[in-house]
Short mmCIF file of C-alpha atoms in Angstrom, two decimals:
data_model
loop_
_atom_site.label_atom_id
_atom_site.label_comp_id
_atom_site.label_asym_id
_atom_site.label_seq_id
_atom_site.Cartn_x
_atom_site.Cartn_y
_atom_site.Cartn_z
CA MET A 299 -136.68 40.72 -55.01
CA ASN A 300 -135.87 39.63 -58.56
CA SER A 301 -135.02 42.05 -61.38
CA THR A 302 -138.48 41.78 -63.01
CA MET A 303 -140.31 42.73 -59.82
CA ALA A 304 -137.85 45.58 -59.15
CA ALA A 305 -138.45 46.95 -62.62
CA ARG A 306 -142.24 46.83 -62.11
CA CYS A 307 -141.92 48.65 -58.77
CA PHE A 308 -139.79 51.33 -60.39
CA VAL A 309 -142.38 51.85 -63.14
CA VAL A 310 -145.20 52.10 -60.56
CA LEU A 311 -143.24 54.62 -58.47
CA LEU A 312 -142.42 56.66 -61.55
CA PHE A 313 -146.11 56.73 -62.58
CA LEU A 314 -147.23 57.75 -59.09
CA SER A 315 -144.62 60.54 -58.96
CA PHE A 316 -145.77 61.85 -62.33
CA LEU A 317 -149.42 61.70 -61.20
CA VAL A 318 -148.69 63.61 -57.96
CA MET A 319 -146.70 66.28 -59.81
CA SER A 320 -149.49 66.70 -62.34
CA VAL A 321 -152.14 67.08 -59.65
CA LEU A 322 -150.03 69.63 -57.75
CA ALA A 323 -149.49 71.64 -60.91
CA ILE A 324 -153.20 72.00 -61.70
CA PRO A 325 -154.09 74.47 -58.90
CA SER A 326 -151.02 76.57 -59.71
CA LYS A 327 -151.99 76.81 -63.38
CA ARG A 328 -155.57 77.62 -62.45
CA ARG A 329 -154.48 80.37 -60.05
CA ARG A 330 -152.15 81.83 -62.66
CA GLY A 331 -154.86 81.77 -65.28
CA SER A 332 -157.29 83.43 -62.89
CA SER A 333 -154.73 86.16 -62.10
CA PHE A 334 -154.12 86.88 -65.78
CA SER A 335 -157.87 87.08 -66.38
CA THR A 336 -158.21 89.59 -63.52
CA ILE A 337 -155.32 91.68 -64.86
CA LYS A 338 -156.94 91.74 -68.29
CA GLN A 339 -160.13 93.14 -66.74
CA LEU A 340 -158.18 95.69 -64.69
CA ASN A 341 -156.20 96.89 -67.69
CA ARG A 342 -159.46 97.83 -69.42
CA LYS A 343 -159.85 100.43 -66.67
CA GLY A 344 -156.23 101.65 -66.87
CA PRO A 345 -153.73 103.03 -67.24
CA TYR A 346 -152.22 103.07 -63.75
CA ILE A 347 -149.26 104.56 -61.95
CA GLY A 348 -146.95 101.78 -60.77
CA LEU A 349 -145.81 102.02 -57.14
CA ILE A 350 -142.97 99.81 -55.90
CA THR A 351 -141.67 99.74 -52.34
CA VAL A 352 -139.34 97.20 -50.72
CA TYR A 353 -140.19 95.73 -47.32
CA SER A 354 -142.91 95.61 -44.68
CA PRO A 355 -142.21 98.82 -42.67
CA GLU A 356 -142.32 100.87 -45.89
CA GLU A 357 -145.54 99.18 -46.98
CA GLU A 358 -147.11 99.74 -43.55
CA ALA A 359 -146.16 103.43 -43.59
CA PHE A 360 -147.70 103.84 -47.05
CA PHE A 361 -151.04 102.28 -46.10
CA ARG A 362 -151.07 104.05 -42.74
CA THR A 363 -151.53 107.35 -44.59
CA GLY A 364 -155.03 106.17 -45.54
CA ALA A 365 -154.69 107.66 -49.03
CA PHE A 366 -154.92 104.33 -50.89
CA LYS A 367 -158.48 103.27 -51.75
CA PRO A 368 -158.63 99.67 -53.00
CA ASP A 369 -160.54 98.70 -56.11
CA ALA A 370 -164.02 97.52 -55.09
CA LYS A 371 -164.07 94.46 -57.35
CA HIS A 372 -160.40 93.47 -57.63
CA PRO A 373 -158.43 94.97 -54.71
CA PHE A 374 -155.39 92.79 -55.40
CA VAL A 375 -153.82 90.24 -57.72
CA ASP A 376 -151.34 87.59 -56.55
CA LEU A 377 -148.44 86.81 -58.90
CA SER A 378 -145.21 84.88 -58.28
CA GLY A 379 -145.68 85.10 -54.53
CA ARG A 380 -146.22 88.87 -54.54
CA ARG A 381 -149.48 90.74 -53.97
CA TYR A 382 -150.17 93.56 -56.43
CA ARG A 383 -152.70 95.92 -54.85
CA VAL A 384 -154.97 97.88 -57.17
CA GLY A 385 -156.80 101.08 -56.27
CA LYS A 386 -156.76 104.86 -56.35
CA ILE A 387 -154.97 107.73 -54.64
CA ASN A 388 -156.86 111.01 -54.84
CA GLY A 389 -158.80 109.64 -57.78
CA LYS A 390 -155.71 108.48 -59.71
CA LYS A 391 -155.40 104.78 -60.50
CA VAL A 392 -152.38 102.98 -59.02
CA VAL A 393 -150.93 99.49 -58.80
CA PHE A 394 -148.79 98.90 -55.70
CA VAL A 395 -146.37 96.05 -54.92
CA ARG A 396 -143.79 95.26 -52.25
CA CYS A 397 -140.92 93.78 -54.23
CA GLY A 398 -138.66 92.45 -51.45
CA VAL A 399 -135.09 93.34 -50.48
CA GLY A 400 -132.28 93.40 -53.03
CA MET A 401 -131.67 94.12 -56.68
CA THR A 402 -132.93 90.78 -58.02
CA ASN A 403 -136.31 91.18 -56.31
CA ALA A 404 -136.53 94.80 -57.45
CA ALA A 405 -135.79 94.05 -61.09
CA ALA A 406 -138.10 91.02 -61.17
CA ALA A 407 -141.09 92.88 -59.70
CA THR A 408 -140.52 95.92 -61.91
CA GLN A 409 -140.34 93.84 -65.09
CA GLN A 410 -143.43 91.87 -64.11
CA MET A 411 -145.39 95.05 -63.45
CA LEU A 412 -144.34 96.61 -66.76
CA ASP A 413 -145.11 93.42 -68.69
CA LEU A 414 -148.53 92.66 -67.25
CA PHE A 415 -150.14 95.89 -66.07
CA ASP A 416 -151.11 98.93 -68.11
CA VAL A 417 -148.87 101.41 -66.29
CA THR A 418 -147.65 104.82 -67.42
CA GLY A 419 -144.49 104.71 -65.31
CA ILE A 420 -142.99 103.65 -61.98
CA VAL A 421 -142.67 105.54 -58.70
CA HIS A 422 -140.18 103.65 -56.53
CA PHE A 423 -139.91 104.57 -52.86
CA GLY A 424 -138.66 103.51 -49.45
CA ILE A 425 -135.83 104.29 -47.04
CA SER A 426 -132.07 104.57 -47.49
CA GLY A 427 -128.85 105.31 -45.67
CA ASN A 428 -127.52 108.88 -45.63
CA LEU A 429 -123.97 109.38 -46.95
CA ASN A 430 -124.05 113.18 -47.15
CA ASP A 431 -123.21 115.20 -44.03
CA SER A 432 -125.30 118.11 -45.32
CA MET A 433 -128.37 115.87 -45.14
CA SER A 434 -130.03 114.53 -41.99
CA ILE A 435 -132.03 111.55 -40.82
CA GLY A 436 -135.69 112.06 -41.73
CA ASP A 437 -134.88 114.03 -44.88
CA VAL A 438 -136.25 112.83 -48.22
CA THR A 439 -134.07 112.64 -51.32
CA ILE A 440 -135.31 112.41 -54.91
CA ALA A 441 -132.10 111.61 -56.75
CA LYS A 442 -131.43 112.54 -60.36
CA GLN A 443 -129.35 109.41 -61.02
CA PHE A 444 -128.13 106.16 -59.51
CA ALA A 445 -124.96 104.10 -59.77
CA HIS A 446 -124.67 100.38 -59.17
CA THR A 447 -121.72 100.35 -56.76
CA GLY A 448 -121.76 96.59 -56.26
CA LEU A 449 -120.50 95.55 -59.70
CA TRP A 450 -116.87 94.83 -58.89
CA ASN A 451 -113.63 93.54 -60.30
CA TRP A 452 -111.91 92.27 -57.16
CA LEU A 453 -108.18 92.22 -57.84
CA ASN A 454 -105.41 90.45 -55.96
CA PRO A 455 -102.66 92.63 -54.43
CA ASN A 456 -100.54 92.35 -57.59
CA GLY A 457 -103.46 92.48 -60.02
CA THR A 458 -103.61 94.74 -63.06
CA MET A 459 -106.23 97.47 -63.03
CA ASP A 460 -108.84 97.47 -65.78
CA PRO A 461 -108.72 100.89 -67.47
CA ALA A 462 -112.47 100.61 -68.10
CA ASP A 463 -113.23 100.64 -64.36
CA VAL A 464 -114.75 103.86 -63.04
CA ALA A 465 -112.86 103.93 -59.72
CA TYR A 466 -110.74 101.83 -57.38
CA LEU A 467 -110.86 101.06 -53.69
CA GLU A 468 -107.47 100.05 -52.30
CA VAL A 469 -108.36 98.08 -49.22
CA GLY A 470 -104.86 98.43 -47.77
CA SER A 471 -105.31 102.19 -47.54
CA TYR A 472 -107.60 101.54 -44.59
CA ASN A 473 -105.10 99.50 -42.54
CA VAL A 474 -104.62 100.63 -38.95
CA PRO A 475 -101.85 101.41 -38.24
CA GLU A 476 -101.28 102.78 -41.73
CA GLY A 477 -98.85 100.81 -43.88
CA ASP A 478 -98.79 97.87 -41.47
CA GLY A 479 -98.08 94.87 -43.69
CA VAL A 480 -99.67 93.73 -46.96
CA ASN A 481 -103.46 93.65 -47.17
CA LEU A 482 -104.37 90.48 -49.06
CA LEU A 483 -107.82 91.81 -49.99
CA GLY A 484 -106.09 93.85 -52.67
CA GLN A 485 -108.18 96.29 -54.70
CA ILE A 486 -111.74 96.65 -55.91
CA GLY A 487 -112.47 98.08 -59.35
CA TYR A 488 -115.95 99.53 -59.96
CA SER A 489 -117.41 98.42 -63.29
CA THR A 490 -120.07 99.99 -65.47
CA GLU A 491 -123.45 98.44 -66.22
CA GLN A 492 -124.59 97.17 -69.62
CA LEU A 493 -127.94 98.66 -70.55
CA PHE A 494 -130.11 96.92 -73.13
CA SER A 495 -132.90 99.18 -74.30
CA VAL A 496 -135.92 99.25 -76.59
CA SER A 497 -134.34 102.32 -78.18
CA ARG A 498 -131.42 100.28 -79.55
CA GLU A 499 -130.87 97.34 -81.84
CA PRO A 500 -131.40 94.00 -80.05
CA ASN A 501 -128.34 92.62 -78.24
CA THR A 502 -126.46 95.91 -78.49
CA ALA A 503 -125.85 97.22 -74.99
CA VAL A 504 -124.40 100.56 -73.95
CA SER A 505 -122.03 100.79 -70.97
CA LEU A 506 -122.98 103.38 -68.39
CA TRP A 507 -122.22 104.28 -64.80
CA TRP A 508 -125.08 106.65 -64.01
CA MET A 509 -128.68 105.60 -64.57
CA GLU A 510 -130.87 108.68 -64.78
CA VAL A 511 -134.48 108.95 -63.68
CA SER A 512 -136.98 110.57 -66.03
CA GLN A 513 -136.22 114.24 -66.50
CA GLN A 514 -139.88 115.23 -66.93
CA TRP A 515 -140.80 113.64 -63.61
CA LEU A 516 -137.70 114.98 -61.87
CA GLN A 517 -138.63 118.49 -62.93
CA LEU A 518 -142.14 117.96 -61.59
CA ALA A 519 -140.68 116.68 -58.33
CA ARG A 520 -138.81 119.95 -57.78
CA SER A 521 -142.13 121.52 -56.83
CA LEU A 522 -142.15 119.26 -53.75
CA GLU A 523 -139.17 121.03 -52.17
CA GLY A 524 -140.38 122.86 -49.11
CA MET A 525 -143.23 120.44 -48.33
CA GLU A 526 -143.95 119.65 -44.69
CA LEU A 527 -142.41 116.40 -43.43
CA GLU A 528 -142.88 114.56 -40.15
CA ARG A 529 -140.37 115.32 -37.41
CA CYS A 530 -141.47 112.98 -34.59
CA VAL A 531 -141.73 109.21 -34.30
CA ASN A 532 -144.03 109.73 -31.31
CA SER A 533 -144.71 112.36 -28.65
CA SER A 534 -141.42 111.64 -26.86
CA LEU A 535 -139.05 110.96 -29.79
CA CYS A 536 -138.40 113.74 -32.30
CA LEU A 537 -135.61 114.77 -34.62
CA PRO A 538 -133.55 117.79 -33.53
CA GLU A 539 -134.36 119.64 -36.78
CA LYS A 540 -137.24 119.84 -39.21
CA PRO A 541 -136.68 117.38 -42.10
CA LYS A 542 -136.34 118.67 -45.65
CA LEU A 543 -136.89 117.28 -49.16
CA VAL A 544 -134.04 117.66 -51.65
CA VAL A 545 -134.23 116.97 -55.39
CA GLY A 546 -131.31 116.31 -57.75
CA LEU A 547 -128.61 114.51 -55.75
CA ASN A 548 -126.90 111.21 -56.62
CA GLY A 549 -127.72 107.78 -55.19
CA ALA A 550 -125.89 104.46 -54.90
CA THR A 551 -127.32 100.95 -55.01
CA SER A 552 -125.77 97.57 -54.21
CA ASN A 553 -126.77 94.33 -52.54
CA ILE A 554 -125.11 95.56 -49.35
CA PHE A 555 -126.70 97.05 -46.24
CA LEU A 556 -124.19 99.81 -45.57
CA ASP A 557 -123.28 100.26 -41.90
CA ASN A 558 -119.60 101.20 -42.12
CA ALA A 559 -118.27 104.74 -41.71
CA ALA A 560 -115.08 104.27 -43.73
CA TYR A 561 -116.87 102.81 -46.75
CA ARG A 562 -119.59 105.44 -46.43
CA ASP A 563 -116.98 108.19 -46.70
CA PHE A 564 -115.27 106.48 -49.63
CA LEU A 565 -118.50 106.33 -51.61
CA PHE A 566 -119.34 109.96 -50.93
CA GLN A 567 -115.85 111.25 -51.71
CA THR A 568 -115.42 109.09 -54.83
CA PHE A 569 -118.86 109.22 -56.43
CA GLU A 570 -120.59 112.11 -54.65
CA VAL A 571 -123.54 109.91 -53.74
CA SER A 572 -125.81 111.08 -50.95
CA SER A 573 -127.87 107.95 -50.34
CA SER A 574 -127.31 104.21 -50.35
CA ASP A 575 -129.95 101.50 -50.83
CA MET A 576 -130.35 97.99 -52.22
CA GLU A 577 -132.95 98.36 -55.00
CA SER A 578 -133.18 101.74 -56.74
CA SER A 579 -130.73 101.33 -59.62
CA ALA A 580 -132.34 97.98 -60.50
CA VAL A 581 -135.78 99.61 -60.75
CA VAL A 582 -134.41 102.55 -62.74
CA MET A 583 -132.43 100.35 -65.13
CA THR A 584 -135.41 98.06 -65.77
CA CYS A 585 -137.60 101.06 -66.59
CA LEU A 586 -134.92 102.53 -68.87
CA SER A 587 -134.62 99.22 -70.71
CA ASN A 588 -138.36 99.16 -71.34
CA GLY A 589 -138.75 102.87 -72.13
CA PHE A 590 -140.92 103.87 -69.16
CA PRO A 591 -140.69 106.93 -66.91
CA VAL A 592 -139.34 106.31 -63.41
CA ILE A 593 -138.61 108.32 -60.30
CA VAL A 594 -137.19 107.31 -56.91
CA ILE A 595 -138.22 108.81 -53.56
CA ARG A 596 -136.23 107.75 -50.50
CA GLY A 597 -136.43 108.77 -46.85
CA LEU A 598 -133.09 108.83 -45.00
CA SER A 599 -133.32 106.44 -42.06
CA ASP A 600 -129.73 106.33 -40.78
CA LEU A 601 -126.14 107.51 -41.32
CA ALA A 602 -124.91 104.28 -42.95
CA GLY A 603 -122.48 103.57 -40.10
CA ALA A 604 -121.34 107.09 -39.22
CA GLU A 605 -123.45 107.22 -36.05
CA SER A 606 -122.22 105.82 -32.75
CA GLY A 607 -123.97 102.81 -31.24
CA ASP A 608 -126.75 100.89 -32.99
CA ASN A 609 -127.81 101.84 -36.50
CA ALA A 610 -130.48 104.54 -36.34
CA ILE A 611 -132.73 102.64 -38.75
CA HIS A 612 -134.18 100.84 -35.72
CA THR A 613 -135.19 104.18 -34.20
CA PHE A 614 -136.06 106.39 -37.15
CA GLY A 615 -136.78 103.88 -39.94
CA SER A 616 -140.55 104.21 -39.52
CA LEU A 617 -140.36 108.01 -39.64
CA ALA A 618 -138.19 107.96 -42.77
CA ALA A 619 -140.62 105.53 -44.42
CA LEU A 620 -143.58 107.75 -43.57
CA ASN A 621 -141.87 110.86 -44.96
CA ALA A 622 -141.08 109.01 -48.17
CA ALA A 623 -144.70 107.83 -48.44
CA GLU A 624 -146.05 111.35 -47.92
CA ALA A 625 -143.70 112.66 -50.62
CA VAL A 626 -145.01 109.95 -52.97
CA LEU A 627 -148.59 111.06 -52.32
CA GLU A 628 -147.66 114.68 -53.01
CA PHE A 629 -145.88 113.70 -56.23
CA ILE A 630 -148.86 111.68 -57.45
CA SER A 631 -151.15 114.64 -56.76
CA LYS A 632 -149.05 116.74 -59.14
CA LEU A 633 -148.94 114.21 -61.98
CA PRO A 634 -150.98 115.35 -65.00
CA GLY A 635 -153.60 113.17 -66.70
CA TYR A 636 -152.63 109.80 -68.08
CA ASN A 637 -150.92 109.64 -71.45
CA SER A 638 -149.08 106.86 -73.23
CA PRO A 639 -145.74 106.01 -71.56
CA LEU A 640 -143.09 108.67 -72.10
CA GLN A 641 -140.17 107.07 -73.86
CA HIS A 642 -136.91 107.71 -72.00
CA TYR A 643 -134.21 106.75 -74.43
CA MET A 644 -130.49 106.60 -73.83
#
């Protein structure tokens, strides 16, 4: 094949590739345009309460309550691979989405919901690991604040500590036997977050460790303490004690599924956190940045590694998810009428 023919073939292939890409893009643009049109219609009937959970068992527990009544005309809207379900709970309008596991998914879904839907605030819920020995599997925690415990400075054994770090984990302190050699994993320094907010000048972030939920909603949630929670997974599998709902503890979030007793104890002793999950601080921080109310309701599914044998999430995860869902329904029932979003400034 001579150079002239090769050049012609290349041009033809390039044209065909461009044509195929253009054709493939048309349905996507049409679907996106249709979704935006549907959202515009839905927003005329708003505002809504935004509900964000994480993965399938939590979503299944929520819908199993039967409290959600889908919108007759537009029961859902599909965006970026997620399905936003629109409906009512006890007559109050809600938009529900399953964001997916991890902080990136949580922040992306929260920002998309705040940007596109007319919501008054976000209720985030699901399950979490229990780090507090005074709490039990099946209990529900509504934390007052969350820390991102996965933002690290990982130092070498001879590294210099950053005075701005909140705390340090010296990995060598957990050697067995104690003091046996040099642990090359060194130390971990826990860093603060940078919060950008609508309440501040653009590009001026504030450093913070604790990200607080909305105080108005937290106060309202205190009326849920004492509510009845489920004790049994089925007729033959029940918790030894009646679960309880506790408001006002601390929570930790990182992109780590915690199933390690030593690290569990370190987090509780160092930061006094009672629960550990992979999404909450991302949802809270996104709401704080945008000036929207937010609250987090988590059912405790396991002991984050303190139990013997397999992680209890496989046994009691569904029960913890159901208790969290029932607490969400009770909280929504106590929310007053819809107003403009309450600004929660730092």
